[in-house]
Amino acid sequence: MTSLGSLYASNEDRPELKTNMNVDYVIQYKLDKTQEEAEAGFIQLIEALTRVGLASEVRSGDESSLLVFVRVASQNYLANHIYRERVQDWLYGVRISTPDKDVGNEFTNQPVTEAERLRAVYLLITKPKNEGGAGITPNVGQWNHVTSIFPLHDHAFNRRWIKQWSTKYFLNEHDLEQIRDRFGESVAFYFAFMQSYFAFLLFPASFGFGAWIILGRYSWFYAFVTSLWSVVFFEWWQKKEADLAVQWGVRGVSRIQHPRSQFKWDHEAADPVTGEAVKVYPPTKRLQTQLLQIPFALGCLAILGALYVFCFSIEIFLGEIYNGPLKSYLTFTPTIILTGVLPTLSTVLGNFAEKLTDMENYETNDAHHAALVQKIFIINFITSYTPLFLSAFVYMPFGNLLVPYLDIWRVTAEKFTSEKSIATQGFHINPDRLRKQMIYFTVTAQIVNFALEVVVPYVKRKVFNEVEKVQGKGKALTASDVPEEHAFLERVRNEAKLDIYDVTGDYREMIVQFGYLSLFSAIWPLTPLAFLINNWIELRSDAMKIATSSQRPIPWRADSIGPWLNALGFLSWFGSLVSAAIVYLFSGDSEGPGGDPSNIVAWGLLLSILVSEHLYLAAQWAVRYALSQIDSPGLQKERAQRFAMRKQVLEESLGAEVTEKPLPPTPAAGEKITRESLEEEARKISTQGGGTPEELFWLRQQGMDETVQIGRRLISQAKVAKL
């Protein structure tokens, strides 16, 4: 079986890569039940698809699954569905102007992108039945035999995409537009964020290199500049993502929420606005569950903190106190423990976070995702930064006080050896510990992560494919393929085995990286430079991961980077506090307090943190105000759209003649009209007799010329009277 990576490495003519057979989606249906149950579920699946206007074809998958190919039976039906979505966007304020009442003109002026088409078809498959969808949700409820629903890769585009990016240093707006049109705004926002972050890293990378040569470590000036940079980047990105949302026509799209199929409602009640019956889950019940986030965070801190403290104490003992045999090998013990235990423990806590989020029972997918991201951020914050916090704020200030407690490891080791005593050496604070840790997290860990993200999945696929070849799996099934379809079906079977792409993991990686920079880069000023190099590679490896290592993502829409923006803002603010504390403790002396907390002036430490926070808030206000004065293409486009909409409404309400010509009359026309109207009123009064004081008041002066003449005479009289 050919691996997917070889599809891009080969220069041969591959006809199976040139067409997707007009397939919109592939549904993988597993056959792990009895024949009767499998047949009944399959019939339900096909009937559900047919009822919503989707045509289907079935082919063999692997030994335990079928592949159901899905496409829209009627293009007119799909067009009407997309048109209704555009109308919905206008009703929710996502788009300013109403769609053209002529559907044909609407799609001529604003053609349907591939992402828009695929998203509409996916919603037809997955939306609840009461909203016009088939209600098919993979691995949930009656559809637990549906393993996955995925669109097929456009390999011609992917090949051009990877080739273009491999020769570019920077991405432009056209590159982002291509991603948006193919993979949706959710993925496009990630790459836009990555590109902006990469471009912004150019300054701190250059400045950090100069600081490393001239200023050295723990520089006040470097820490201040880095904190200011993080403020500028955070505020600029908020403006940038709003600008992109306007340009891409998705500003406010987060207000359109997709219902979550796992939502369990408590009762039905009338909507106070629409009067319709809606499913309600009491907020008080959800709040009671949400309060469990507090013990969850404390539990994560206790469990992960205990693991790190355990390994930290072993590392200090073996590396700086123990002086016996096999020391060079035993020092790897903490690393082995963390490598073996931490991933498992993080997975367990991640699964618990998912269950806790499920218990909170959110009605929409976006709310559920935001709550889950908050918990994931807590776990990653603890796992990523705890070693540096322990070294900076425990080992360096309190090392001499804590060393006696590490004697427990010497006593324990003596029980397992034949020697009466374990050789030890005097303890001294290692002033280079923090720098070495930063180098590991900013260089070594990034390389390891790249290998785990790109290299390991590729090797794993190659090994599995070779094993399948040796075992001869799938030969009996593929023998029944139509010869003209065989190559195409083999390609689809390969894609069905790929992992589902989740942009959340990529966001998590970049936010954690930003945290290292904003919190601890004062320890090693070359941190931004290391991240700059890494991110140039990361940007392209993520593209390669989507194209070759993952199923094609569902092209969801988004108007921002979502809940990760809050995490970015928190790390930017918290970085100002941590950087100030680190610089205060270690500037002037790399050993800092030297393991003795009596060397720390507590009020000076607190004052430096307080001043740093106030400087951060002042800088944030100044940067936000300055950026608000700068115009942007997105805001200009939005104003132009609103002006066009107001003009259209006026023309429809008042007529084109009224809106095109000035409303006030010209002086000449005004005098003619006024004189005629006044003379007509005077005749009516003379024929009818009398007249009210109000009517007579407006007949004293006949027209503009007489008003000007009398006014000049009154002015002349007033001047004479003064003399």
PDB file of C-alpha atoms in Angstrom, residues 458-672:
ATOM      1  CA  TYR A 458       5.521   9.376   8.887  1.00  0.00           C
ATOM      2  CA  VAL A 459       7.690   6.516  10.172  1.00  0.00           C
ATOM      3  CA  LYS A 460       4.695   4.943  11.901  1.00  0.00           C
ATOM      4  CA  ARG A 461       2.672   4.958   8.674  1.00  0.00           C
ATOM      5  CA  LYS A 462       5.568   3.474   6.744  1.00  0.00           C
ATOM      6  CA  VAL A 463       5.979   0.676   9.287  1.00  0.00           C
ATOM      7  CA  PHE A 464       2.255  -0.105   9.386  1.00  0.00           C
ATOM      8  CA  ASN A 465       2.085  -0.157   5.594  1.00  0.00           C
ATOM      9  CA  GLU A 466       5.008  -2.569   5.406  1.00  0.00           C
ATOM     10  CA  VAL A 467       3.409  -4.800   8.043  1.00  0.00           C
ATOM     11  CA  GLU A 468       0.155  -4.856   6.075  1.00  0.00           C
ATOM     12  CA  LYS A 469       2.057  -5.796   2.934  1.00  0.00           C
ATOM     13  CA  VAL A 470       3.745  -8.682   4.710  1.00  0.00           C
ATOM     14  CA  GLN A 471       0.485  -9.888   6.227  1.00  0.00           C
ATOM     15  CA  GLY A 472      -1.329  -9.466   2.926  1.00  0.00           C
ATOM     16  CA  LYS A 473      -4.218  -7.539   4.473  1.00  0.00           C
ATOM     17  CA  GLY A 474      -6.747  -5.964   2.149  1.00  0.00           C
ATOM     18  CA  LYS A 475      -5.841  -7.988  -0.923  1.00  0.00           C
ATOM     19  CA  ALA A 476      -9.128  -9.891  -0.929  1.00  0.00           C
ATOM     20  CA  LEU A 477     -11.118  -6.666  -0.633  1.00  0.00           C
ATOM     21  CA  THR A 478      -9.200  -4.673  -3.205  1.00  0.00           C
ATOM     22  CA  ALA A 479      -9.462  -7.538  -5.669  1.00  0.00           C
ATOM     23  CA  SER A 480     -13.136  -6.640  -6.092  1.00  0.00           C
ATOM     24  CA  ASP A 481     -12.320  -3.042  -7.076  1.00  0.00           C
ATOM     25  CA  VAL A 482     -13.205  -1.898 -10.553  1.00  0.00           C
ATOM     26  CA  PRO A 483      -9.860  -1.488 -12.352  1.00  0.00           C
ATOM     27  CA  GLU A 484     -10.610   2.127 -13.261  1.00  0.00           C
ATOM     28  CA  GLU A 485     -11.316   2.913  -9.589  1.00  0.00           C
ATOM     29  CA  HIS A 486      -8.625   0.876  -7.872  1.00  0.00           C
ATOM     30  CA  ALA A 487      -5.938   3.576  -7.654  1.00  0.00           C
ATOM     31  CA  PHE A 488      -8.488   6.161  -6.485  1.00  0.00           C
ATOM     32  CA  LEU A 489      -9.923   3.814  -3.841  1.00  0.00           C
ATOM     33  CA  GLU A 490      -6.451   2.956  -2.552  1.00  0.00           C
ATOM     34  CA  ARG A 491      -5.788   6.658  -2.131  1.00  0.00           C
ATOM     35  CA  VAL A 492      -9.073   7.121  -0.215  1.00  0.00           C
ATOM     36  CA  ARG A 493      -8.262   4.149   2.032  1.00  0.00           C
ATOM     37  CA  ASN A 494      -4.943   5.794   2.837  1.00  0.00           C
ATOM     38  CA  GLU A 495      -6.647   9.074   3.728  1.00  0.00           C
ATOM     39  CA  ALA A 496      -9.180   7.256   5.918  1.00  0.00           C
ATOM     40  CA  LYS A 497      -6.314   5.990   8.102  1.00  0.00           C
ATOM     41  CA  LEU A 498      -4.877   9.448   8.706  1.00  0.00           C
ATOM     42  CA  ASP A 499      -5.375  11.379  11.933  1.00  0.00           C
ATOM     43  CA  ILE A 500      -8.084  14.009  12.164  1.00  0.00           C
ATOM     44  CA  TYR A 501      -6.491  17.461  12.033  1.00  0.00           C
ATOM     45  CA  ASP A 502      -7.247  19.641  15.055  1.00  0.00           C
ATOM     46  CA  VAL A 503      -6.022  23.223  14.889  1.00  0.00           C
ATOM     47  CA  THR A 504      -6.323  23.424  18.696  1.00  0.00           C
ATOM     48  CA  GLY A 505      -3.089  21.459  19.084  1.00  0.00           C
ATOM     49  CA  ASP A 506      -1.171  23.885  16.874  1.00  0.00           C
ATOM     50  CA  TYR A 507      -2.577  26.882  18.738  1.00  0.00           C
ATOM     51  CA  ARG A 508      -1.600  25.282  22.049  1.00  0.00           C
ATOM     52  CA  GLU A 509       1.972  24.830  20.861  1.00  0.00           C
ATOM     53  CA  MET A 510       2.351  28.472  19.777  1.00  0.00           C
ATOM     54  CA  ILE A 511       0.722  29.918  22.902  1.00  0.00           C
ATOM     55  CA  VAL A 512       3.004  27.851  25.146  1.00  0.00           C
ATOM     56  CA  GLN A 513       5.977  29.073  23.113  1.00  0.00           C
ATOM     57  CA  PHE A 514       4.846  32.687  23.522  1.00  0.00           C
ATOM     58  CA  GLY A 515       4.709  32.052  27.260  1.00  0.00           C
ATOM     59  CA  TYR A 516       8.349  30.963  27.371  1.00  0.00           C
ATOM     60  CA  LEU A 517       9.293  34.168  25.586  1.00  0.00           C
ATOM     61  CA  SER A 518       7.233  36.585  27.664  1.00  0.00           C
ATOM     62  CA  LEU A 519       7.887  34.930  31.047  1.00  0.00           C
ATOM     63  CA  PHE A 520      11.469  33.665  30.972  1.00  0.00           C
ATOM     64  CA  SER A 521      13.394  35.040  27.998  1.00  0.00           C
ATOM     65  CA  ALA A 522      15.334  37.405  30.296  1.00  0.00           C
ATOM     66  CA  ILE A 523      17.214  34.274  31.393  1.00  0.00           C
ATOM     67  CA  TRP A 524      18.518  33.650  27.857  1.00  0.00           C
ATOM     68  CA  PRO A 525      18.134  36.572  25.420  1.00  0.00           C
ATOM     69  CA  LEU A 526      18.613  34.276  22.405  1.00  0.00           C
ATOM     70  CA  THR A 527      15.166  32.763  23.069  1.00  0.00           C
ATOM     71  CA  PRO A 528      13.363  34.896  20.404  1.00  0.00           C
ATOM     72  CA  LEU A 529      16.005  34.001  17.805  1.00  0.00           C
ATOM     73  CA  ALA A 530      15.549  30.291  18.508  1.00  0.00           C
ATOM     74  CA  PHE A 531      11.775  30.662  18.167  1.00  0.00           C
ATOM     75  CA  LEU A 532      12.139  32.671  14.943  1.00  0.00           C
ATOM     76  CA  ILE A 533      14.088  29.858  13.306  1.00  0.00           C
ATOM     77  CA  ASN A 534      11.749  27.220  14.692  1.00  0.00           C
ATOM     78  CA  ASN A 535       8.622  29.018  13.497  1.00  0.00           C
ATOM     79  CA  TRP A 536       9.853  29.378   9.937  1.00  0.00           C
ATOM     80  CA  ILE A 537      10.121  25.594   9.862  1.00  0.00           C
ATOM     81  CA  GLU A 538       6.932  25.125  11.895  1.00  0.00           C
ATOM     82  CA  LEU A 539       4.857  27.173   9.483  1.00  0.00           C
ATOM     83  CA  ARG A 540       5.804  24.884   6.614  1.00  0.00           C
ATOM     84  CA  SER A 541       5.708  21.662   8.603  1.00  0.00           C
ATOM     85  CA  ASP A 542       2.148  22.463   9.685  1.00  0.00           C
ATOM     86  CA  ALA A 543       1.207  22.905   6.043  1.00  0.00           C
ATOM     87  CA  MET A 544       2.873  19.591   5.244  1.00  0.00           C
ATOM     88  CA  LYS A 545       1.069  17.975   8.164  1.00  0.00           C
ATOM     89  CA  ILE A 546      -2.313  19.063   6.812  1.00  0.00           C
ATOM     90  CA  ALA A 547      -1.447  17.984   3.277  1.00  0.00           C
ATOM     91  CA  THR A 548       0.157  14.612   3.980  1.00  0.00           C
ATOM     92  CA  SER A 549      -0.322  13.494   7.592  1.00  0.00           C
ATOM     93  CA  SER A 550      -3.932  14.417   8.358  1.00  0.00           C
ATOM     94  CA  GLN A 551      -7.364  14.097   6.886  1.00  0.00           C
ATOM     95  CA  ARG A 552      -8.509  17.250   5.166  1.00  0.00           C
ATOM     96  CA  PRO A 553     -10.029  19.484   7.875  1.00  0.00           C
ATOM     97  CA  ILE A 554     -13.672  20.503   7.871  1.00  0.00           C
ATOM     98  CA  PRO A 555     -13.664  24.137   6.634  1.00  0.00           C
ATOM     99  CA  TRP A 556     -15.209  25.771   9.676  1.00  0.00           C
ATOM    100  CA  ARG A 557     -15.615  29.517   9.915  1.00  0.00           C
ATOM    101  CA  ALA A 558     -14.180  31.671  12.693  1.00  0.00           C
ATOM    102  CA  ASP A 559     -13.788  35.380  13.395  1.00  0.00           C
ATOM    103  CA  SER A 560     -10.740  35.135  15.682  1.00  0.00           C
ATOM    104  CA  ILE A 561      -8.331  32.671  17.254  1.00  0.00           C
ATOM    105  CA  GLY A 562     -11.052  32.017  19.822  1.00  0.00           C
ATOM    106  CA  PRO A 563     -10.327  31.387  23.511  1.00  0.00           C
ATOM    107  CA  TRP A 564      -6.594  31.295  22.821  1.00  0.00           C
ATOM    108  CA  LEU A 565      -6.695  35.101  22.607  1.00  0.00           C
ATOM    109  CA  ASN A 566      -7.457  35.250  26.345  1.00  0.00           C
ATOM    110  CA  ALA A 567      -4.538  32.926  27.043  1.00  0.00           C
ATOM    111  CA  LEU A 568      -2.276  35.155  24.950  1.00  0.00           C
ATOM    112  CA  GLY A 569      -3.354  38.237  26.889  1.00  0.00           C
ATOM    113  CA  PHE A 570      -2.871  36.482  30.231  1.00  0.00           C
ATOM    114  CA  LEU A 571       0.664  35.365  29.372  1.00  0.00           C
ATOM    115  CA  SER A 572       1.531  38.845  28.144  1.00  0.00           C
ATOM    116  CA  TRP A 573       0.401  40.367  31.450  1.00  0.00           C
ATOM    117  CA  PHE A 574       1.838  37.615  33.660  1.00  0.00           C
ATOM    118  CA  GLY A 575       5.116  37.857  31.798  1.00  0.00           C
ATOM    119  CA  SER A 576       5.594  41.420  33.022  1.00  0.00           C
ATOM    120  CA  LEU A 577       5.366  40.185  36.626  1.00  0.00           C
ATOM    121  CA  VAL A 578       7.576  37.110  36.257  1.00  0.00           C
ATOM    122  CA  SER A 579      10.230  38.948  34.232  1.00  0.00           C
ATOM    123  CA  ALA A 580      10.398  41.702  36.846  1.00  0.00           C
ATOM    124  CA  ALA A 581      10.808  39.153  39.635  1.00  0.00           C
ATOM    125  CA  ILE A 582      13.539  37.222  37.784  1.00  0.00           C
ATOM    126  CA  VAL A 583      15.475  40.348  36.880  1.00  0.00           C
ATOM    127  CA  TYR A 584      15.244  41.674  40.451  1.00  0.00           C
ATOM    128  CA  LEU A 585      16.486  38.387  41.926  1.00  0.00           C
ATOM    129  CA  PHE A 586      19.336  37.708  39.507  1.00  0.00           C
ATOM    130  CA  SER A 587      20.509  40.964  37.947  1.00  0.00           C
ATOM    131  CA  GLY A 588      24.082  41.787  38.920  1.00  0.00           C
ATOM    132  CA  ASP A 589      24.694  38.289  40.284  1.00  0.00           C
ATOM    133  CA  SER A 590      23.864  35.180  38.256  1.00  0.00           C
ATOM    134  CA  GLU A 591      23.483  33.161  41.470  1.00  0.00           C
ATOM    135  CA  GLY A 592      20.815  35.517  42.731  1.00  0.00           C
ATOM    136  CA  PRO A 593      20.054  34.911  46.404  1.00  0.00           C
ATOM    137  CA  GLY A 594      22.621  32.087  46.401  1.00  0.00           C
ATOM    138  CA  GLY A 595      20.284  29.619  48.024  1.00  0.00           C
ATOM    139  CA  ASP A 596      19.715  31.819  51.057  1.00  0.00           C
ATOM    140  CA  PRO A 597      16.346  33.650  51.207  1.00  0.00           C
ATOM    141  CA  SER A 598      17.747  36.140  53.717  1.00  0.00           C
ATOM    142  CA  ASN A 599      19.525  37.775  50.787  1.00  0.00           C
ATOM    143  CA  ILE A 600      16.182  38.746  49.276  1.00  0.00           C
ATOM    144  CA  VAL A 601      14.737  42.156  50.119  1.00  0.00           C
ATOM    145  CA  ALA A 602      11.054  41.286  50.131  1.00  0.00           C
ATOM    146  CA  TRP A 603       9.735  44.831  49.832  1.00  0.00           C
ATOM    147  CA  GLY A 604      12.064  45.488  46.890  1.00  0.00           C
ATOM    148  CA  LEU A 605      10.836  42.350  45.107  1.00  0.00           C
ATOM    149  CA  LEU A 606       7.171  43.267  45.638  1.00  0.00           C
ATOM    150  CA  LEU A 607       7.809  46.865  44.595  1.00  0.00           C
ATOM    151  CA  SER A 608       9.506  45.785  41.362  1.00  0.00           C
ATOM    152  CA  ILE A 609       6.562  43.518  40.528  1.00  0.00           C
ATOM    153  CA  LEU A 610       4.054  46.265  41.326  1.00  0.00           C
ATOM    154  CA  VAL A 611       5.886  48.884  39.272  1.00  0.00           C
ATOM    155  CA  SER A 612       6.253  46.458  36.381  1.00  0.00           C
ATOM    156  CA  GLU A 613       2.529  45.712  36.359  1.00  0.00           C
ATOM    157  CA  HIS A 614       1.598  49.401  36.371  1.00  0.00           C
ATOM    158  CA  LEU A 615       4.057  50.093  33.559  1.00  0.00           C
ATOM    159  CA  TYR A 616       2.497  47.219  31.635  1.00  0.00           C
ATOM    160  CA  LEU A 617      -1.038  48.586  32.100  1.00  0.00           C
ATOM    161  CA  ALA A 618       0.069  52.090  31.120  1.00  0.00           C
ATOM    162  CA  ALA A 619       1.842  50.765  28.024  1.00  0.00           C
ATOM    163  CA  GLN A 620      -1.193  48.681  27.119  1.00  0.00           C
ATOM    164  CA  TRP A 621      -3.472  51.731  27.310  1.00  0.00           C
ATOM    165  CA  ALA A 622      -1.049  53.828  25.223  1.00  0.00           C
ATOM    166  CA  VAL A 623      -0.584  51.133  22.569  1.00  0.00           C
ATOM    167  CA  ARG A 624      -4.311  50.428  22.372  1.00  0.00           C
ATOM    168  CA  TYR A 625      -5.059  54.133  21.955  1.00  0.00           C
ATOM    169  CA  ALA A 626      -2.360  54.562  19.292  1.00  0.00           C
ATOM    170  CA  LEU A 627      -3.587  51.559  17.304  1.00  0.00           C
ATOM    171  CA  SER A 628      -7.174  52.811  17.483  1.00  0.00           C
ATOM    172  CA  GLN A 629      -6.083  55.920  15.557  1.00  0.00           C
ATOM    173  CA  ILE A 630      -4.675  53.848  12.695  1.00  0.00           C
ATOM    174  CA  ASP A 631      -6.995  52.930   9.861  1.00  0.00           C
ATOM    175  CA  SER A 632      -6.945  49.510   8.232  1.00  0.00           C
ATOM    176  CA  PRO A 633      -8.208  47.936   4.981  1.00  0.00           C
ATOM    177  CA  GLY A 634     -10.787  45.904   6.823  1.00  0.00           C
ATOM    178  CA  LEU A 635     -12.285  48.891   8.621  1.00  0.00           C
ATOM    179  CA  GLN A 636     -12.288  50.889   5.378  1.00  0.00           C
ATOM    180  CA  LYS A 637     -14.126  48.051   3.676  1.00  0.00           C
ATOM    181  CA  GLU A 638     -16.664  47.904   6.481  1.00  0.00           C
ATOM    182  CA  ARG A 639     -17.323  51.662   6.307  1.00  0.00           C
ATOM    183  CA  ALA A 640     -17.687  51.466   2.527  1.00  0.00           C
ATOM    184  CA  GLN A 641     -20.194  48.635   2.865  1.00  0.00           C
ATOM    185  CA  ARG A 642     -22.203  50.525   5.476  1.00  0.00           C
ATOM    186  CA  PHE A 643     -22.228  53.659   3.289  1.00  0.00           C
ATOM    187  CA  ALA A 644     -23.423  51.645   0.295  1.00  0.00           C
ATOM    188  CA  MET A 645     -26.123  50.043   2.427  1.00  0.00           C
ATOM    189  CA  ARG A 646     -27.379  53.418   3.729  1.00  0.00           C
ATOM    190  CA  LYS A 647     -27.428  54.815   0.208  1.00  0.00           C
ATOM    191  CA  GLN A 648     -29.365  51.804  -1.039  1.00  0.00           C
ATOM    192  CA  VAL A 649     -31.933  52.107   1.755  1.00  0.00           C
ATOM    193  CA  LEU A 650     -32.413  55.821   1.024  1.00  0.00           C
ATOM    194  CA  GLU A 651     -32.891  55.159  -2.679  1.00  0.00           C
ATOM    195  CA  GLU A 652     -35.412  52.411  -1.991  1.00  0.00           C
ATOM    196  CA  SER A 653     -37.278  54.556   0.551  1.00  0.00           C
ATOM    197  CA  LEU A 654     -37.150  58.050  -1.009  1.00  0.00           C
ATOM    198  CA  GLY A 655     -36.327  57.418  -4.641  1.00  0.00           C
ATOM    199  CA  ALA A 656     -33.192  58.033  -6.646  1.00  0.00           C
ATOM    200  CA  GLU A 657     -34.117  61.655  -7.550  1.00  0.00           C
ATOM    201  CA  VAL A 658     -34.332  62.702  -3.910  1.00  0.00           C
ATOM    202  CA  THR A 659     -31.057  61.073  -2.953  1.00  0.00           C
ATOM    203  CA  GLU A 660     -29.104  62.249  -5.990  1.00  0.00           C
ATOM    204  CA  LYS A 661     -30.189  65.957  -5.849  1.00  0.00           C
ATOM    205  CA  PRO A 662     -29.613  68.319  -2.910  1.00  0.00           C
ATOM    206  CA  LEU A 663     -32.635  68.427  -0.627  1.00  0.00           C
ATOM    207  CA  PRO A 664     -32.632  72.224   0.024  1.00  0.00           C
ATOM    208  CA  PRO A 665     -33.864  74.314  -2.992  1.00  0.00           C
ATOM    209  CA  THR A 666     -31.557  76.778  -4.753  1.00  0.00           C
ATOM    210  CA  PRO A 667     -32.000  80.486  -3.923  1.00  0.00           C
ATOM    211  CA  ALA A 668     -33.608  81.294  -7.294  1.00  0.00           C
ATOM    212  CA  ALA A 669     -36.010  78.420  -7.164  1.00  0.00           C
ATOM    213  CA  GLY A 670     -36.673  79.127  -3.532  1.00  0.00           C
ATOM    214  CA  GLU A 671     -37.733  82.732  -4.189  1.00  0.00           C
ATOM    215  CA  LYS A 672     -40.039  81.781  -7.065  1.00  0.00           C
TER     216      LYS A 672
END
